[in-house]
Amino acid sequence: SPQAVDPTDDDAFNVVFIGPTGCGKSTLINHCFNTKVSKAAGLPESVTRDIMFFIGSALLAQAPSAMMSDWHLETRKVNIVDTIGLCDSVLPTDVVQKIIKQKLKGNLAHIDRVVIVCSGRIELPQQEAIKQVMQWLQFEKYP
């Protein structure tokens, strides 16, 4: 897994996985690739110590546009981003958010989807951390 992607690659479909430590972000990413690409342990302690970028391709449906009158399928580059767990077991929340912002801002021209992964009860600090990241990503209308 590279530590970065090409920020000029505007055609890529970029998906960011966020959520509390130990909720299964890395496991879900492994399922997306149908193989182990991300270290996952299912522990309450943080396993992901940095932002990881996984690059692949997918057959995606494209809506009609000015250039194409019908729905069609298109193979596109896909970047999937595995983030450090919010409310990390080792790093303070503000440090985790700063790392996430820095890596995403420097590596992705845009974000197409944000996947919020949760498991069990979501405590107030986790809710607040998720809201802060979503606001920074300008997804405020999705509380």
PDB file of C-alpha atoms in Angstrom:
ATOM      1  CA  SER A   1       0.000   0.000   0.000  1.00  0.00           C
ATOM      2  CA  PRO A   2       1.465   3.339  -0.960  1.00  0.00           C
ATOM      3  CA  GLN A   3       1.481   6.205   1.519  1.00  0.00           C
ATOM      4  CA  ALA A   4       0.138   8.565  -1.139  1.00  0.00           C
ATOM      5  CA  VAL A   5      -1.689   8.796  -4.457  1.00  0.00           C
ATOM      6  CA  ASP A   6      -1.340  11.134  -7.404  1.00  0.00           C
ATOM      7  CA  PRO A   7      -3.330  14.288  -6.534  1.00  0.00           C
ATOM      8  CA  THR A   8      -3.652  15.208 -10.227  1.00  0.00           C
ATOM      9  CA  ASP A   9      -5.608  12.025 -11.020  1.00  0.00           C
ATOM     10  CA  ASP A  10      -9.044  13.651 -11.333  1.00  0.00           C
ATOM     11  CA  ASP A  11     -10.612  10.578 -12.957  1.00  0.00           C
ATOM     12  CA  ALA A  12     -10.153   8.335  -9.920  1.00  0.00           C
ATOM     13  CA  PHE A  13     -13.120   7.451  -7.698  1.00  0.00           C
ATOM     14  CA  ASN A  14     -11.953   8.258  -4.155  1.00  0.00           C
ATOM     15  CA  VAL A  15     -13.504   6.590  -1.106  1.00  0.00           C
ATOM     16  CA  VAL A  16     -12.461   7.437   2.470  1.00  0.00           C
ATOM     17  CA  PHE A  17     -13.255   5.087   5.376  1.00  0.00           C
ATOM     18  CA  ILE A  18     -13.532   6.768   8.794  1.00  0.00           C
ATOM     19  CA  GLY A  19     -14.704   5.557  12.186  1.00  0.00           C
ATOM     20  CA  PRO A  20     -13.628   4.791  15.724  1.00  0.00           C
ATOM     21  CA  THR A  21     -10.641   2.625  16.557  1.00  0.00           C
ATOM     22  CA  GLY A  22     -11.395  -1.095  16.279  1.00  0.00           C
ATOM     23  CA  CYS A  23     -14.709  -0.727  14.426  1.00  0.00           C
ATOM     24  CA  GLY A  24     -13.665  -2.746  11.366  1.00  0.00           C
ATOM     25  CA  LYS A  25     -12.580  -0.177   8.747  1.00  0.00           C
ATOM     26  CA  SER A  26      -9.585  -2.247   7.621  1.00  0.00           C
ATOM     27  CA  THR A  27     -11.589  -5.487   7.627  1.00  0.00           C
ATOM     28  CA  LEU A  28     -14.283  -3.902   5.442  1.00  0.00           C
ATOM     29  CA  ILE A  29     -11.609  -2.627   3.031  1.00  0.00           C
ATOM     30  CA  ASN A  30     -10.174  -6.150   2.825  1.00  0.00           C
ATOM     31  CA  HIS A  31     -13.660  -7.379   1.882  1.00  0.00           C
ATOM     32  CA  CYS A  32     -13.889  -4.728  -0.843  1.00  0.00           C
ATOM     33  CA  PHE A  33     -10.706  -6.107  -2.417  1.00  0.00           C
ATOM     34  CA  ASN A  34     -11.623  -9.737  -1.641  1.00  0.00           C
ATOM     35  CA  THR A  35      -8.137 -10.217  -0.233  1.00  0.00           C
ATOM     36  CA  LYS A  36      -6.036  -8.961   2.664  1.00  0.00           C
ATOM     37  CA  VAL A  37      -4.618  -5.583   1.653  1.00  0.00           C
ATOM     38  CA  SER A  38      -4.864  -3.846   5.015  1.00  0.00           C
ATOM     39  CA  LYS A  39      -3.634  -5.076   8.387  1.00  0.00           C
ATOM     40  CA  ALA A  40      -6.651  -5.841  10.577  1.00  0.00           C
ATOM     41  CA  ALA A  41      -6.858  -7.466  13.994  1.00  0.00           C
ATOM     42  CA  GLY A  42     -10.317  -6.831  15.480  1.00  0.00           C
ATOM     43  CA  LEU A  43      -8.817  -5.428  18.674  1.00  0.00           C
ATOM     44  CA  PRO A  44      -9.845  -2.410  20.756  1.00  0.00           C
ATOM     45  CA  GLU A  45      -6.279  -1.112  20.330  1.00  0.00           C
ATOM     46  CA  SER A  46      -5.439   0.750  17.142  1.00  0.00           C
ATOM     47  CA  VAL A  47      -3.819  -1.330  14.380  1.00  0.00           C
ATOM     48  CA  THR A  48      -3.719   1.291  11.591  1.00  0.00           C
ATOM     49  CA  ARG A  49      -0.931   3.721  12.511  1.00  0.00           C
ATOM     50  CA  ASP A  50      -0.998   5.864   9.364  1.00  0.00           C
ATOM     51  CA  ILE A  51      -3.327   6.777   6.529  1.00  0.00           C
ATOM     52  CA  MET A  52      -3.127   3.996   3.956  1.00  0.00           C
ATOM     53  CA  PHE A  53      -4.067   4.338   0.273  1.00  0.00           C
ATOM     54  CA  PHE A  54      -5.168   1.259  -1.675  1.00  0.00           C
ATOM     55  CA  ILE A  55      -5.362   1.599  -5.433  1.00  0.00           C
ATOM     56  CA  GLY A  56      -7.462  -0.610  -7.666  1.00  0.00           C
ATOM     57  CA  SER A  57     -10.092  -0.439 -10.371  1.00  0.00           C
ATOM     58  CA  ALA A  58     -13.804  -1.091 -10.527  1.00  0.00           C
ATOM     59  CA  LEU A  59     -16.600  -1.278 -13.060  1.00  0.00           C
ATOM     60  CA  LEU A  60     -18.795   1.717 -12.186  1.00  0.00           C
ATOM     61  CA  ALA A  61     -22.122   2.860 -13.619  1.00  0.00           C
ATOM     62  CA  GLN A  62     -21.977   6.267 -15.276  1.00  0.00           C
ATOM     63  CA  ALA A  63     -25.080   8.441 -15.585  1.00  0.00           C
ATOM     64  CA  PRO A  64     -26.088  10.060 -18.871  1.00  0.00           C
ATOM     65  CA  SER A  65     -24.226  13.282 -19.587  1.00  0.00           C
ATOM     66  CA  ALA A  66     -23.687  15.809 -22.374  1.00  0.00           C
ATOM     67  CA  MET A  67     -21.152  13.441 -23.925  1.00  0.00           C
ATOM     68  CA  MET A  68     -23.059  10.145 -23.379  1.00  0.00           C
ATOM     69  CA  SER A  69     -26.845   9.897 -23.742  1.00  0.00           C
ATOM     70  CA  ASP A  70     -27.389   6.586 -21.878  1.00  0.00           C
ATOM     71  CA  TRP A  71     -26.256   4.916 -18.687  1.00  0.00           C
ATOM     72  CA  HIS A  72     -23.106   2.908 -19.284  1.00  0.00           C
ATOM     73  CA  LEU A  73     -20.452   0.932 -17.398  1.00  0.00           C
ATOM     74  CA  GLU A  74     -16.917   2.197 -17.196  1.00  0.00           C
ATOM     75  CA  THR A  75     -13.749   0.822 -15.619  1.00  0.00           C
ATOM     76  CA  ARG A  76     -12.252   3.495 -13.375  1.00  0.00           C
ATOM     77  CA  LYS A  77      -9.318   3.783 -11.053  1.00  0.00           C
ATOM     78  CA  VAL A  78     -10.463   3.586  -7.427  1.00  0.00           C
ATOM     79  CA  ASN A  79      -8.509   4.902  -4.434  1.00  0.00           C
ATOM     80  CA  ILE A  80      -9.664   3.562  -1.082  1.00  0.00           C
ATOM     81  CA  VAL A  81      -8.320   5.336   1.990  1.00  0.00           C
ATOM     82  CA  ASP A  82      -7.999   3.577   5.362  1.00  0.00           C
ATOM     83  CA  THR A  83      -7.708   6.149   8.153  1.00  0.00           C
ATOM     84  CA  ILE A  84      -6.427   5.989  11.695  1.00  0.00           C
ATOM     85  CA  GLY A  85      -9.303   5.305  14.091  1.00  0.00           C
ATOM     86  CA  LEU A  86     -11.052   8.340  15.516  1.00  0.00           C
ATOM     87  CA  CYS A  87     -10.591   8.430  19.293  1.00  0.00           C
ATOM     88  CA  ASP A  88      -7.436   6.357  18.774  1.00  0.00           C
ATOM     89  CA  SER A  89      -6.171   4.210  21.638  1.00  0.00           C
ATOM     90  CA  VAL A  90      -2.723   5.867  21.507  1.00  0.00           C
ATOM     91  CA  LEU A  91      -2.951   9.233  19.717  1.00  0.00           C
ATOM     92  CA  PRO A  92      -5.037  12.201  20.946  1.00  0.00           C
ATOM     93  CA  THR A  93      -8.140  13.010  18.858  1.00  0.00           C
ATOM     94  CA  ASP A  94      -6.808  16.361  17.625  1.00  0.00           C
ATOM     95  CA  VAL A  95      -3.589  14.695  16.407  1.00  0.00           C
ATOM     96  CA  VAL A  96      -5.545  11.976  14.568  1.00  0.00           C
ATOM     97  CA  GLN A  97      -7.726  14.595  12.856  1.00  0.00           C
ATOM     98  CA  LYS A  98      -4.685  16.673  11.907  1.00  0.00           C
ATOM     99  CA  ILE A  99      -3.007  13.618  10.330  1.00  0.00           C
ATOM    100  CA  ILE A 100      -6.181  12.701   8.411  1.00  0.00           C
ATOM    101  CA  LYS A 101      -6.626  16.267   7.112  1.00  0.00           C
ATOM    102  CA  GLN A 102      -2.974  16.620   6.128  1.00  0.00           C
ATOM    103  CA  LYS A 103      -2.851  13.318   4.222  1.00  0.00           C
ATOM    104  CA  LEU A 104      -6.193  13.754   2.458  1.00  0.00           C
ATOM    105  CA  LYS A 105      -5.568  17.380   1.524  1.00  0.00           C
ATOM    106  CA  GLY A 106      -2.151  16.550   0.072  1.00  0.00           C
ATOM    107  CA  ASN A 107      -3.182  13.426  -1.824  1.00  0.00           C
ATOM    108  CA  LEU A 108      -6.728  13.656  -3.143  1.00  0.00           C
ATOM    109  CA  ALA A 109      -8.111  16.245  -5.538  1.00  0.00           C
ATOM    110  CA  HIS A 110     -11.647  15.286  -4.462  1.00  0.00           C
ATOM    111  CA  ILE A 111     -13.510  12.747  -2.365  1.00  0.00           C
ATOM    112  CA  ASP A 112     -16.414  10.914  -3.993  1.00  0.00           C
ATOM    113  CA  ARG A 113     -17.677   8.942  -0.992  1.00  0.00           C
ATOM    114  CA  VAL A 114     -17.115   8.805   2.755  1.00  0.00           C
ATOM    115  CA  VAL A 115     -17.876   5.508   4.470  1.00  0.00           C
ATOM    116  CA  ILE A 116     -18.464   5.855   8.206  1.00  0.00           C
ATOM    117  CA  VAL A 117     -17.837   2.495   9.861  1.00  0.00           C
ATOM    118  CA  CYS A 118     -19.231   1.926  13.343  1.00  0.00           C
ATOM    119  CA  SER A 119     -19.514  -1.100  15.580  1.00  0.00           C
ATOM    120  CA  GLY A 120     -21.556  -1.334  18.757  1.00  0.00           C
ATOM    121  CA  ARG A 121     -22.349   1.754  20.776  1.00  0.00           C
ATOM    122  CA  ILE A 122     -21.062   5.099  19.545  1.00  0.00           C
ATOM    123  CA  GLU A 123     -19.906   7.220  22.468  1.00  0.00           C
ATOM    124  CA  LEU A 124     -20.207  11.025  22.473  1.00  0.00           C
ATOM    125  CA  PRO A 125     -16.464  11.666  21.796  1.00  0.00           C
ATOM    126  CA  GLN A 126     -16.678   9.380  18.750  1.00  0.00           C
ATOM    127  CA  GLN A 127     -19.833  11.149  17.515  1.00  0.00           C
ATOM    128  CA  GLU A 128     -18.127  14.528  17.862  1.00  0.00           C
ATOM    129  CA  ALA A 129     -14.965  13.332  16.089  1.00  0.00           C
ATOM    130  CA  ILE A 130     -17.023  11.962  13.175  1.00  0.00           C
ATOM    131  CA  LYS A 131     -19.003  15.227  12.925  1.00  0.00           C
ATOM    132  CA  GLN A 132     -15.801  17.292  12.910  1.00  0.00           C
ATOM    133  CA  VAL A 133     -14.249  15.229  10.103  1.00  0.00           C
ATOM    134  CA  MET A 134     -17.474  15.339   8.070  1.00  0.00           C
ATOM    135  CA  GLN A 135     -17.671  19.133   8.485  1.00  0.00           C
ATOM    136  CA  TRP A 136     -14.066  19.510   7.365  1.00  0.00           C
ATOM    137  CA  LEU A 137     -14.835  17.310   4.333  1.00  0.00           C
ATOM    138  CA  GLN A 138     -17.855  19.590   3.671  1.00  0.00           C
ATOM    139  CA  PHE A 139     -20.426  16.856   4.206  1.00  0.00           C
ATOM    140  CA  GLU A 140     -22.271  18.890   6.868  1.00  0.00           C
ATOM    141  CA  LYS A 141     -25.746  17.903   5.692  1.00  0.00           C
ATOM    142  CA  TYR A 142     -25.034  14.266   6.619  1.00  0.00           C
ATOM    143  CA  PRO A 143     -24.973  14.310  10.447  1.00  0.00           C
TER     144      PRO A 143
END
